[in-house]
Amino acid sequence: MVKLTKIYTRGGDKGDTSLANGDRLSKDNLRIEAYGTVDEANSVYGIVRLHTDGFADDMLMRIQNDLFDLGADLSTPATDADGNDFEPGEMTLRITEAQVQRLETEIDEMNSDLKPLTSFILPGGCQASTYLHLARTTVRRAERLTISAARDVSINPAAIRYLNRLSDHAFVMARYLNDNGRNDVLWVPGANR
């Protein structure tokens, strides 16, 4: 259970912050950048949810909770000597394959009724779809930063897969909410030459 009684601690005033295990890192460390961008993506999903309800909103609420899990995962280094300890525990949140699979199932459900793409699409259409494209690009940045961090430290492979599927999920949901793709804004190559 999280209990916050004081919001500011002054602990980061010199430009560093704590990981879940207490280790201190510079705030511009790639691991910190990665989970900070996950937090940013979560905020964008909050904006999306201002424009959704029902089935879509239920999915987005689960995603927002998953993104907190993901931030906790990325802020918790592996504890075994080989850097491969990514099993969830009572005190350690980790992204699991079940969370990745749930995204894939939801993508398949939404995609089953979409008309096929005949062009790349531009971010647009309804408000929820437009914000989902912002969420998608923010998630892609989080994925790039996570992969960069993984070059130097052990990162849960399921976390990287989750980010990859989540950007696909945002893309498909944007189309789904654009009247099953009928209101997608299509890119016209070279239209303004």
Short mmCIF file of N, CA and C in Angstrom, two decimals:
data_model
loop_
_atom_site.label_atom_id
_atom_site.label_comp_id
_atom_site.label_asym_id
_atom_site.label_seq_id
_atom_site.Cartn_x
_atom_site.Cartn_y
_atom_site.Cartn_z
N MET A 1 0.85 -1.18 0.00
CA MET A 1 0.00 0.00 0.00
C MET A 1 0.89 1.23 0.00
N VAL A 2 0.57 2.17 -0.86
CA VAL A 2 1.30 3.43 -0.93
C VAL A 2 0.64 4.42 0.02
N LYS A 3 1.48 5.10 0.80
CA LYS A 3 0.97 6.14 1.68
C LYS A 3 1.92 7.32 1.58
N LEU A 4 1.42 8.42 1.03
CA LEU A 4 2.22 9.63 0.89
C LEU A 4 1.70 10.69 1.83
N THR A 5 2.54 11.11 2.74
CA THR A 5 2.12 12.16 3.67
C THR A 5 2.80 13.48 3.36
N LYS A 6 3.90 13.41 2.62
CA LYS A 6 4.64 14.61 2.24
C LYS A 6 5.03 14.48 0.78
N ILE A 7 4.72 15.47 -0.02
CA ILE A 7 4.95 15.38 -1.45
C ILE A 7 6.38 15.74 -1.81
N TYR A 8 6.92 16.75 -1.22
CA TYR A 8 8.30 17.10 -1.55
C TYR A 8 9.25 16.61 -0.46
N THR A 9 10.42 16.15 -0.92
CA THR A 9 11.42 15.61 0.02
C THR A 9 12.74 16.35 -0.05
N ARG A 10 12.93 17.13 -1.10
CA ARG A 10 14.19 17.81 -1.39
C ARG A 10 15.31 16.85 -1.79
N GLY A 11 15.00 15.55 -1.86
CA GLY A 11 16.01 14.54 -2.20
C GLY A 11 16.55 14.66 -3.60
N GLY A 12 15.79 15.26 -4.49
CA GLY A 12 16.24 15.39 -5.88
C GLY A 12 16.74 16.76 -6.24
N ASP A 13 16.95 17.59 -5.25
CA ASP A 13 17.35 18.97 -5.53
C ASP A 13 18.71 19.09 -6.20
N LYS A 14 19.51 18.06 -6.11
CA LYS A 14 20.84 18.10 -6.74
C LYS A 14 20.87 17.33 -8.05
N GLY A 15 19.70 16.94 -8.54
CA GLY A 15 19.61 16.33 -9.86
C GLY A 15 19.65 14.82 -9.88
N ASP A 16 19.45 14.19 -8.74
CA ASP A 16 19.38 12.73 -8.75
C ASP A 16 18.09 12.28 -8.08
N THR A 17 17.78 10.99 -8.23
CA THR A 17 16.55 10.43 -7.68
C THR A 17 16.80 8.98 -7.28
N SER A 18 15.89 8.43 -6.53
CA SER A 18 16.05 7.06 -6.04
C SER A 18 15.28 6.06 -6.89
N LEU A 19 15.90 4.91 -7.11
CA LEU A 19 15.20 3.77 -7.67
C LEU A 19 14.42 3.10 -6.55
N ALA A 20 13.63 2.10 -6.89
CA ALA A 20 12.82 1.41 -5.88
C ALA A 20 13.68 0.74 -4.81
N ASN A 21 14.91 0.35 -5.16
CA ASN A 21 15.79 -0.31 -4.18
C ASN A 21 16.64 0.67 -3.39
N GLY A 22 16.45 1.97 -3.62
CA GLY A 22 17.19 2.99 -2.89
C GLY A 22 18.43 3.51 -3.59
N ASP A 23 18.89 2.83 -4.65
CA ASP A 23 20.03 3.33 -5.41
C ASP A 23 19.69 4.71 -5.97
N ARG A 24 20.68 5.58 -6.01
CA ARG A 24 20.48 6.94 -6.54
C ARG A 24 21.08 7.03 -7.95
N LEU A 25 20.32 7.65 -8.86
CA LEU A 25 20.77 7.88 -10.24
C LEU A 25 20.47 9.30 -10.63
N SER A 26 21.23 9.81 -11.58
CA SER A 26 20.96 11.13 -12.14
C SER A 26 19.59 11.11 -12.81
N LYS A 27 18.88 12.21 -12.71
CA LYS A 27 17.54 12.27 -13.30
C LYS A 27 17.54 12.16 -14.82
N ASP A 28 18.71 12.33 -15.45
CA ASP A 28 18.78 12.16 -16.90
C ASP A 28 19.32 10.79 -17.31
N ASN A 29 19.45 9.88 -16.35
CA ASN A 29 19.83 8.50 -16.64
C ASN A 29 18.75 7.87 -17.53
N LEU A 30 19.17 7.03 -18.47
CA LEU A 30 18.19 6.45 -19.41
C LEU A 30 17.09 5.66 -18.71
N ARG A 31 17.40 4.98 -17.63
CA ARG A 31 16.35 4.25 -16.90
C ARG A 31 15.31 5.23 -16.37
N ILE A 32 15.77 6.34 -15.81
CA ILE A 32 14.86 7.36 -15.27
C ILE A 32 14.08 8.01 -16.41
N GLU A 33 14.77 8.30 -17.52
CA GLU A 33 14.09 8.86 -18.70
C GLU A 33 13.00 7.91 -19.19
N ALA A 34 13.30 6.61 -19.18
CA ALA A 34 12.33 5.62 -19.67
C ALA A 34 11.07 5.62 -18.82
N TYR A 35 11.23 5.50 -17.49
CA TYR A 35 9.99 5.42 -16.70
C TYR A 35 9.35 6.78 -16.53
N GLY A 36 10.10 7.86 -16.69
CA GLY A 36 9.48 9.19 -16.73
C GLY A 36 8.61 9.36 -17.96
N THR A 37 9.04 8.80 -19.07
CA THR A 37 8.26 8.88 -20.31
C THR A 37 7.04 7.97 -20.23
N VAL A 38 7.15 6.86 -19.52
CA VAL A 38 5.99 6.01 -19.26
C VAL A 38 4.96 6.81 -18.46
N ASP A 39 5.41 7.57 -17.48
CA ASP A 39 4.52 8.42 -16.68
C ASP A 39 3.86 9.47 -17.57
N GLU A 40 4.64 10.04 -18.48
CA GLU A 40 4.09 11.01 -19.43
C GLU A 40 3.00 10.37 -20.30
N ALA A 41 3.26 9.17 -20.78
CA ALA A 41 2.26 8.46 -21.58
C ALA A 41 0.99 8.23 -20.77
N ASN A 42 1.15 7.90 -19.50
CA ASN A 42 -0.02 7.68 -18.65
C ASN A 42 -0.86 8.95 -18.57
N SER A 43 -0.21 10.10 -18.50
CA SER A 43 -0.95 11.36 -18.47
C SER A 43 -1.73 11.58 -19.76
N VAL A 44 -1.12 11.21 -20.89
CA VAL A 44 -1.83 11.34 -22.17
C VAL A 44 -3.04 10.41 -22.19
N TYR A 45 -2.88 9.20 -21.67
CA TYR A 45 -4.03 8.29 -21.60
C TYR A 45 -5.14 8.88 -20.72
N GLY A 46 -4.77 9.64 -19.70
CA GLY A 46 -5.78 10.31 -18.89
C GLY A 46 -6.57 11.31 -19.72
N ILE A 47 -5.90 12.00 -20.62
CA ILE A 47 -6.59 12.94 -21.52
C ILE A 47 -7.51 12.18 -22.47
N VAL A 48 -7.01 11.07 -23.02
CA VAL A 48 -7.84 10.26 -23.91
C VAL A 48 -9.14 9.87 -23.21
N ARG A 49 -9.02 9.48 -21.94
CA ARG A 49 -10.19 8.99 -21.21
C ARG A 49 -11.25 10.06 -20.99
N LEU A 50 -10.91 11.33 -21.16
CA LEU A 50 -11.93 12.38 -21.10
C LEU A 50 -12.92 12.26 -22.26
N HIS A 51 -12.53 11.49 -23.29
CA HIS A 51 -13.32 11.41 -24.52
C HIS A 51 -13.79 9.99 -24.83
N THR A 52 -13.76 9.10 -23.83
CA THR A 52 -14.19 7.72 -24.06
C THR A 52 -15.14 7.26 -22.96
N ASP A 53 -15.81 6.18 -23.25
CA ASP A 53 -16.64 5.53 -22.23
C ASP A 53 -16.75 4.06 -22.59
N GLY A 54 -17.43 3.31 -21.79
CA GLY A 54 -17.71 1.90 -22.06
C GLY A 54 -16.48 1.05 -22.29
N PHE A 55 -16.55 0.21 -23.30
CA PHE A 55 -15.52 -0.77 -23.65
C PHE A 55 -14.14 -0.12 -23.77
N ALA A 56 -14.05 0.98 -24.52
CA ALA A 56 -12.76 1.65 -24.72
C ALA A 56 -12.23 2.21 -23.41
N ASP A 57 -13.08 2.83 -22.63
CA ASP A 57 -12.62 3.42 -21.37
C ASP A 57 -12.17 2.34 -20.39
N ASP A 58 -12.84 1.21 -20.38
CA ASP A 58 -12.42 0.10 -19.52
C ASP A 58 -11.01 -0.36 -19.89
N MET A 59 -10.73 -0.48 -21.19
CA MET A 59 -9.40 -0.87 -21.64
C MET A 59 -8.37 0.17 -21.21
N LEU A 60 -8.71 1.44 -21.40
CA LEU A 60 -7.77 2.52 -21.08
C LEU A 60 -7.48 2.59 -19.58
N MET A 61 -8.49 2.32 -18.75
CA MET A 61 -8.26 2.32 -17.31
C MET A 61 -7.29 1.20 -16.92
N ARG A 62 -7.44 0.03 -17.53
CA ARG A 62 -6.51 -1.07 -17.27
C ARG A 62 -5.10 -0.68 -17.72
N ILE A 63 -5.01 -0.03 -18.88
CA ILE A 63 -3.71 0.40 -19.39
C ILE A 63 -3.07 1.40 -18.44
N GLN A 64 -3.84 2.35 -17.93
CA GLN A 64 -3.27 3.32 -17.00
C GLN A 64 -2.70 2.62 -15.76
N ASN A 65 -3.40 1.63 -15.25
CA ASN A 65 -2.89 0.88 -14.11
C ASN A 65 -1.63 0.10 -14.50
N ASP A 66 -1.66 -0.51 -15.69
CA ASP A 66 -0.47 -1.22 -16.17
C ASP A 66 0.72 -0.28 -16.29
N LEU A 67 0.48 0.95 -16.72
CA LEU A 67 1.59 1.89 -16.88
C LEU A 67 2.23 2.23 -15.54
N PHE A 68 1.44 2.26 -14.47
CA PHE A 68 2.04 2.42 -13.15
C PHE A 68 2.87 1.19 -12.79
N ASP A 69 2.34 0.00 -13.10
CA ASP A 69 3.11 -1.23 -12.89
C ASP A 69 4.42 -1.18 -13.68
N LEU A 70 4.33 -0.71 -14.92
CA LEU A 70 5.51 -0.63 -15.77
C LEU A 70 6.54 0.34 -15.21
N GLY A 71 6.08 1.48 -14.72
CA GLY A 71 7.00 2.42 -14.10
C GLY A 71 7.69 1.80 -12.90
N ALA A 72 6.94 1.07 -12.09
CA ALA A 72 7.52 0.38 -10.93
C ALA A 72 8.52 -0.67 -11.39
N ASP A 73 8.18 -1.40 -12.45
CA ASP A 73 9.08 -2.42 -13.00
C ASP A 73 10.40 -1.77 -13.44
N LEU A 74 10.30 -0.71 -14.23
CA LEU A 74 11.51 -0.07 -14.74
C LEU A 74 12.34 0.58 -13.64
N SER A 75 11.71 0.94 -12.54
CA SER A 75 12.46 1.58 -11.44
C SER A 75 13.01 0.56 -10.44
N THR A 76 12.79 -0.72 -10.70
CA THR A 76 13.26 -1.78 -9.81
C THR A 76 14.29 -2.64 -10.53
N PRO A 77 15.58 -2.47 -10.20
CA PRO A 77 16.60 -3.30 -10.84
C PRO A 77 16.42 -4.78 -10.52
N ALA A 78 16.94 -5.62 -11.41
CA ALA A 78 16.95 -7.06 -11.16
C ALA A 78 17.77 -7.32 -9.91
N THR A 79 17.39 -8.35 -9.15
CA THR A 79 18.08 -8.62 -7.89
C THR A 79 19.03 -9.80 -7.95
N ASP A 80 19.00 -10.60 -9.03
CA ASP A 80 19.95 -11.71 -9.06
C ASP A 80 21.26 -11.26 -9.72
N ALA A 81 22.29 -12.03 -9.54
CA ALA A 81 23.63 -11.67 -10.00
C ALA A 81 23.71 -11.53 -11.52
N ASP A 82 22.87 -12.26 -12.24
CA ASP A 82 22.89 -12.21 -13.70
C ASP A 82 21.95 -11.15 -14.28
N GLY A 83 21.21 -10.47 -13.41
CA GLY A 83 20.28 -9.46 -13.89
C GLY A 83 19.08 -10.02 -14.60
N ASN A 84 18.62 -11.17 -14.20
CA ASN A 84 17.50 -11.82 -14.89
C ASN A 84 16.30 -12.08 -13.99
N ASP A 85 16.25 -11.45 -12.84
CA ASP A 85 15.19 -11.70 -11.87
C ASP A 85 13.99 -10.79 -12.15
N PHE A 86 13.11 -11.22 -13.03
CA PHE A 86 11.98 -10.36 -13.39
C PHE A 86 10.64 -10.99 -13.06
N GLU A 87 10.62 -11.91 -12.13
CA GLU A 87 9.36 -12.48 -11.66
C GLU A 87 8.70 -11.51 -10.70
N PRO A 88 7.38 -11.30 -10.85
CA PRO A 88 6.70 -10.44 -9.89
C PRO A 88 6.70 -11.08 -8.51
N GLY A 89 6.70 -10.25 -7.50
CA GLY A 89 6.66 -10.73 -6.13
C GLY A 89 5.72 -9.88 -5.31
N GLU A 90 5.62 -10.22 -4.05
CA GLU A 90 4.73 -9.47 -3.16
C GLU A 90 5.11 -7.99 -3.09
N MET A 91 6.40 -7.71 -3.13
CA MET A 91 6.86 -6.32 -3.02
C MET A 91 7.47 -5.81 -4.33
N THR A 92 7.41 -6.60 -5.39
CA THR A 92 8.02 -6.21 -6.66
C THR A 92 7.01 -6.34 -7.78
N LEU A 93 6.65 -5.23 -8.37
CA LEU A 93 5.75 -5.25 -9.53
C LEU A 93 6.57 -5.47 -10.78
N ARG A 94 6.12 -6.36 -11.61
CA ARG A 94 6.75 -6.62 -12.90
C ARG A 94 5.64 -6.76 -13.94
N ILE A 95 5.93 -6.29 -15.14
CA ILE A 95 5.02 -6.55 -16.26
C ILE A 95 5.13 -8.03 -16.58
N THR A 96 4.00 -8.66 -16.84
CA THR A 96 3.97 -10.10 -17.12
C THR A 96 3.50 -10.35 -18.55
N GLU A 97 3.76 -11.56 -19.00
CA GLU A 97 3.29 -11.95 -20.33
C GLU A 97 1.77 -11.89 -20.44
N ALA A 98 1.07 -12.10 -19.35
CA ALA A 98 -0.39 -12.02 -19.38
C ALA A 98 -0.85 -10.61 -19.75
N GLN A 99 -0.12 -9.59 -19.29
CA GLN A 99 -0.48 -8.22 -19.64
C GLN A 99 -0.22 -7.95 -21.13
N VAL A 100 0.88 -8.50 -21.64
CA VAL A 100 1.18 -8.37 -23.07
C VAL A 100 0.09 -9.09 -23.88
N GLN A 101 -0.26 -10.30 -23.46
CA GLN A 101 -1.28 -11.08 -24.16
C GLN A 101 -2.64 -10.38 -24.16
N ARG A 102 -2.98 -9.73 -23.04
CA ARG A 102 -4.26 -9.02 -22.99
C ARG A 102 -4.29 -7.92 -24.05
N LEU A 103 -3.18 -7.18 -24.21
CA LEU A 103 -3.13 -6.15 -25.25
C LEU A 103 -3.33 -6.78 -26.63
N GLU A 104 -2.67 -7.91 -26.89
CA GLU A 104 -2.81 -8.56 -28.19
C GLU A 104 -4.24 -8.99 -28.44
N THR A 105 -4.90 -9.53 -27.43
CA THR A 105 -6.30 -9.95 -27.56
C THR A 105 -7.19 -8.75 -27.87
N GLU A 106 -6.96 -7.64 -27.16
CA GLU A 106 -7.77 -6.44 -27.40
C GLU A 106 -7.50 -5.86 -28.78
N ILE A 107 -6.25 -5.87 -29.22
CA ILE A 107 -5.92 -5.40 -30.56
C ILE A 107 -6.68 -6.23 -31.59
N ASP A 108 -6.62 -7.55 -31.44
CA ASP A 108 -7.31 -8.43 -32.39
C ASP A 108 -8.82 -8.18 -32.39
N GLU A 109 -9.41 -7.99 -31.22
CA GLU A 109 -10.85 -7.71 -31.14
C GLU A 109 -11.21 -6.43 -31.87
N MET A 110 -10.46 -5.35 -31.61
CA MET A 110 -10.76 -4.07 -32.25
C MET A 110 -10.47 -4.11 -33.74
N ASN A 111 -9.40 -4.79 -34.11
CA ASN A 111 -8.96 -4.80 -35.51
C ASN A 111 -9.87 -5.63 -36.40
N SER A 112 -10.63 -6.56 -35.81
CA SER A 112 -11.45 -7.47 -36.62
C SER A 112 -12.51 -6.75 -37.44
N ASP A 113 -12.97 -5.59 -36.99
CA ASP A 113 -14.02 -4.86 -37.72
C ASP A 113 -13.48 -3.65 -38.49
N LEU A 114 -12.18 -3.42 -38.46
CA LEU A 114 -11.63 -2.24 -39.14
C LEU A 114 -11.51 -2.48 -40.64
N LYS A 115 -11.81 -1.43 -41.39
CA LYS A 115 -11.59 -1.57 -42.82
C LYS A 115 -10.08 -1.52 -43.05
N PRO A 116 -9.60 -2.26 -44.05
CA PRO A 116 -8.16 -2.32 -44.30
C PRO A 116 -7.59 -0.95 -44.64
N LEU A 117 -6.34 -0.74 -44.26
CA LEU A 117 -5.67 0.51 -44.58
C LEU A 117 -5.27 0.52 -46.05
N THR A 118 -5.48 1.64 -46.70
CA THR A 118 -5.05 1.82 -48.08
C THR A 118 -3.98 2.91 -48.17
N SER A 119 -3.66 3.51 -47.04
CA SER A 119 -2.66 4.56 -46.95
C SER A 119 -2.23 4.66 -45.50
N PHE A 120 -1.11 5.32 -45.27
CA PHE A 120 -0.81 5.68 -43.89
C PHE A 120 -1.86 6.68 -43.44
N ILE A 121 -2.08 6.76 -42.14
CA ILE A 121 -3.07 7.73 -41.66
C ILE A 121 -2.39 8.82 -40.86
N LEU A 122 -3.01 9.97 -40.88
CA LEU A 122 -2.52 11.12 -40.12
C LEU A 122 -3.24 11.15 -38.78
N PRO A 123 -2.57 11.61 -37.73
CA PRO A 123 -3.27 11.76 -36.46
C PRO A 123 -4.45 12.70 -36.64
N GLY A 124 -5.63 12.24 -36.30
CA GLY A 124 -6.81 13.07 -36.46
C GLY A 124 -8.07 12.25 -36.32
N GLY A 125 -9.15 12.83 -36.78
CA GLY A 125 -10.45 12.21 -36.61
C GLY A 125 -11.10 12.76 -35.37
N CYS A 126 -11.66 11.89 -34.55
CA CYS A 126 -12.31 12.35 -33.32
C CYS A 126 -11.25 12.72 -32.28
N GLN A 127 -11.67 13.40 -31.22
CA GLN A 127 -10.72 13.84 -30.19
C GLN A 127 -10.00 12.67 -29.55
N ALA A 128 -10.70 11.63 -29.19
CA ALA A 128 -10.06 10.48 -28.55
C ALA A 128 -8.99 9.89 -29.46
N SER A 129 -9.29 9.76 -30.75
CA SER A 129 -8.33 9.20 -31.70
C SER A 129 -7.10 10.08 -31.82
N THR A 130 -7.31 11.37 -31.88
CA THR A 130 -6.18 12.29 -31.99
C THR A 130 -5.27 12.17 -30.78
N TYR A 131 -5.84 12.11 -29.60
CA TYR A 131 -5.03 11.96 -28.39
C TYR A 131 -4.40 10.58 -28.30
N LEU A 132 -5.06 9.56 -28.85
CA LEU A 132 -4.45 8.24 -28.87
C LEU A 132 -3.18 8.23 -29.73
N HIS A 133 -3.17 9.00 -30.79
CA HIS A 133 -1.94 9.10 -31.59
C HIS A 133 -0.83 9.78 -30.79
N LEU A 134 -1.19 10.75 -29.98
CA LEU A 134 -0.19 11.37 -29.09
C LEU A 134 0.29 10.32 -28.07
N ALA A 135 -0.61 9.54 -27.52
CA ALA A 135 -0.22 8.47 -26.59
C ALA A 135 0.69 7.48 -27.30
N ARG A 136 0.34 7.11 -28.53
CA ARG A 136 1.14 6.14 -29.31
C ARG A 136 2.56 6.63 -29.49
N THR A 137 2.73 7.89 -29.86
CA THR A 137 4.08 8.40 -30.11
C THR A 137 4.85 8.56 -28.80
N THR A 138 4.16 8.86 -27.71
CA THR A 138 4.82 8.96 -26.41
C THR A 138 5.26 7.58 -25.95
N VAL A 139 4.43 6.57 -26.17
CA VAL A 139 4.79 5.19 -25.83
C VAL A 139 5.98 4.74 -26.67
N ARG A 140 6.01 5.10 -27.95
CA ARG A 140 7.14 4.73 -28.80
C ARG A 140 8.44 5.34 -28.26
N ARG A 141 8.37 6.58 -27.78
CA ARG A 141 9.56 7.21 -27.19
C ARG A 141 9.97 6.47 -25.93
N ALA A 142 9.00 6.09 -25.10
CA ALA A 142 9.31 5.32 -23.90
C ALA A 142 9.97 3.99 -24.28
N GLU A 143 9.49 3.37 -25.34
CA GLU A 143 10.08 2.11 -25.81
C GLU A 143 11.52 2.32 -26.25
N ARG A 144 11.78 3.38 -27.02
CA ARG A 144 13.15 3.65 -27.47
C ARG A 144 14.08 3.88 -26.29
N LEU A 145 13.62 4.65 -25.32
CA LEU A 145 14.44 4.92 -24.14
C LEU A 145 14.68 3.66 -23.32
N THR A 146 13.67 2.82 -23.21
CA THR A 146 13.81 1.56 -22.47
C THR A 146 14.82 0.65 -23.15
N ILE A 147 14.74 0.56 -24.47
CA ILE A 147 15.70 -0.25 -25.22
C ILE A 147 17.11 0.31 -25.06
N SER A 148 17.24 1.62 -25.09
CA SER A 148 18.56 2.22 -24.87
C SER A 148 19.08 1.90 -23.48
N ALA A 149 18.22 2.00 -22.47
CA ALA A 149 18.63 1.68 -21.09
C ALA A 149 19.04 0.22 -20.99
N ALA A 150 18.36 -0.66 -21.73
CA ALA A 150 18.63 -2.10 -21.67
C ALA A 150 20.02 -2.46 -22.21
N ARG A 151 20.65 -1.54 -22.91
CA ARG A 151 22.02 -1.79 -23.36
C ARG A 151 22.99 -1.81 -22.20
N ASP A 152 22.65 -1.09 -21.12
CA ASP A 152 23.56 -0.94 -19.99
C ASP A 152 23.11 -1.67 -18.73
N VAL A 153 21.81 -1.88 -18.58
CA VAL A 153 21.29 -2.53 -17.37
C VAL A 153 20.25 -3.57 -17.79
N SER A 154 20.00 -4.52 -16.93
CA SER A 154 18.99 -5.53 -17.22
C SER A 154 17.60 -4.93 -17.07
N ILE A 155 16.81 -5.09 -18.11
CA ILE A 155 15.42 -4.62 -18.14
C ILE A 155 14.55 -5.83 -18.42
N ASN A 156 13.42 -5.90 -17.76
CA ASN A 156 12.46 -6.98 -17.96
C ASN A 156 12.06 -7.05 -19.44
N PRO A 157 12.35 -8.15 -20.12
CA PRO A 157 11.97 -8.26 -21.54
C PRO A 157 10.47 -8.09 -21.77
N ALA A 158 9.65 -8.51 -20.81
CA ALA A 158 8.19 -8.35 -20.97
C ALA A 158 7.81 -6.88 -20.96
N ALA A 159 8.58 -6.04 -20.28
CA ALA A 159 8.30 -4.60 -20.26
C ALA A 159 8.49 -4.01 -21.65
N ILE A 160 9.53 -4.45 -22.34
CA ILE A 160 9.78 -3.96 -23.71
C ILE A 160 8.68 -4.45 -24.65
N ARG A 161 8.29 -5.71 -24.52
CA ARG A 161 7.20 -6.24 -25.36
C ARG A 161 5.89 -5.50 -25.08
N TYR A 162 5.65 -5.20 -23.80
CA TYR A 162 4.43 -4.48 -23.44
C TYR A 162 4.39 -3.11 -24.14
N LEU A 163 5.50 -2.39 -24.10
CA LEU A 163 5.54 -1.07 -24.75
C LEU A 163 5.31 -1.20 -26.25
N ASN A 164 5.91 -2.22 -26.87
CA ASN A 164 5.73 -2.41 -28.29
C ASN A 164 4.27 -2.68 -28.63
N ARG A 165 3.61 -3.55 -27.88
CA ARG A 165 2.20 -3.85 -28.12
C ARG A 165 1.31 -2.65 -27.80
N LEU A 166 1.69 -1.89 -26.77
CA LEU A 166 0.85 -0.77 -26.36
C LEU A 166 0.77 0.28 -27.46
N SER A 167 1.87 0.55 -28.15
CA SER A 167 1.79 1.53 -29.24
C SER A 167 0.90 1.01 -30.36
N ASP A 168 0.98 -0.29 -30.63
CA ASP A 168 0.07 -0.89 -31.63
C ASP A 168 -1.38 -0.78 -31.16
N HIS A 169 -1.59 -1.02 -29.87
CA HIS A 169 -2.94 -0.93 -29.29
C HIS A 169 -3.49 0.48 -29.47
N ALA A 170 -2.67 1.49 -29.21
CA ALA A 170 -3.14 2.88 -29.36
C ALA A 170 -3.50 3.18 -30.81
N PHE A 171 -2.69 2.68 -31.74
CA PHE A 171 -2.96 2.89 -33.16
C PHE A 171 -4.29 2.25 -33.57
N VAL A 172 -4.47 1.00 -33.18
CA VAL A 172 -5.70 0.29 -33.56
C VAL A 172 -6.91 0.91 -32.86
N MET A 173 -6.77 1.29 -31.58
CA MET A 173 -7.89 1.90 -30.89
C MET A 173 -8.25 3.25 -31.51
N ALA A 174 -7.24 4.00 -31.96
CA ALA A 174 -7.53 5.28 -32.63
C ALA A 174 -8.38 5.04 -33.87
N ARG A 175 -8.05 4.02 -34.63
CA ARG A 175 -8.84 3.69 -35.81
C ARG A 175 -10.23 3.18 -35.41
N TYR A 176 -10.28 2.34 -34.40
CA TYR A 176 -11.54 1.79 -33.91
C TYR A 176 -12.50 2.91 -33.49
N LEU A 177 -11.96 3.92 -32.78
CA LEU A 177 -12.80 5.03 -32.32
C LEU A 177 -13.12 6.02 -33.44
N ASN A 178 -12.39 5.94 -34.53
CA ASN A 178 -12.71 6.74 -35.72
C ASN A 178 -13.72 6.00 -36.59
N ASP A 179 -14.78 5.54 -35.97
CA ASP A 179 -15.86 4.83 -36.66
C ASP A 179 -15.30 3.67 -37.47
N ASN A 180 -14.53 2.82 -36.76
CA ASN A 180 -13.91 1.64 -37.37
C ASN A 180 -13.09 1.98 -38.61
N GLY A 181 -12.39 3.10 -38.54
CA GLY A 181 -11.49 3.50 -39.61
C GLY A 181 -12.14 4.34 -40.70
N ARG A 182 -13.45 4.44 -40.68
CA ARG A 182 -14.13 5.20 -41.73
C ARG A 182 -13.84 6.69 -41.65
N ASN A 183 -13.48 7.19 -40.47
CA ASN A 183 -13.16 8.61 -40.31
C ASN A 183 -11.66 8.86 -40.15
N ASP A 184 -10.83 7.86 -40.50
CA ASP A 184 -9.39 8.07 -40.49
C ASP A 184 -9.03 9.18 -41.47
N VAL A 185 -8.01 9.93 -41.13
CA VAL A 185 -7.50 10.98 -42.02
C VAL A 185 -6.33 10.37 -42.77
N LEU A 186 -6.48 10.19 -44.07
CA LEU A 186 -5.47 9.51 -44.87
C LEU A 186 -4.38 10.46 -45.33
N TRP A 187 -3.15 9.96 -45.31
CA TRP A 187 -2.01 10.69 -45.85
C TRP A 187 -2.09 10.62 -47.37
N VAL A 188 -1.90 11.78 -48.01
CA VAL A 188 -1.84 11.85 -49.46
C VAL A 188 -0.40 12.20 -49.84
N PRO A 189 0.39 11.23 -50.24
CA PRO A 189 1.81 11.50 -50.53
C PRO A 189 1.98 12.59 -51.59
N GLY A 190 2.85 13.55 -51.28
CA GLY A 190 3.16 14.61 -52.24
C GLY A 190 2.01 15.55 -52.54
N ALA A 191 1.01 15.61 -51.70
CA ALA A 191 -0.19 16.42 -51.98
C ALA A 191 0.10 17.90 -52.10
N ASN A 192 1.14 18.37 -51.48
CA ASN A 192 1.38 19.82 -51.47
C ASN A 192 2.63 20.23 -52.22
N ARG A 193 3.03 19.45 -53.19
CA ARG A 193 4.21 19.79 -54.00
C ARG A 193 3.90 20.91 -54.95
#
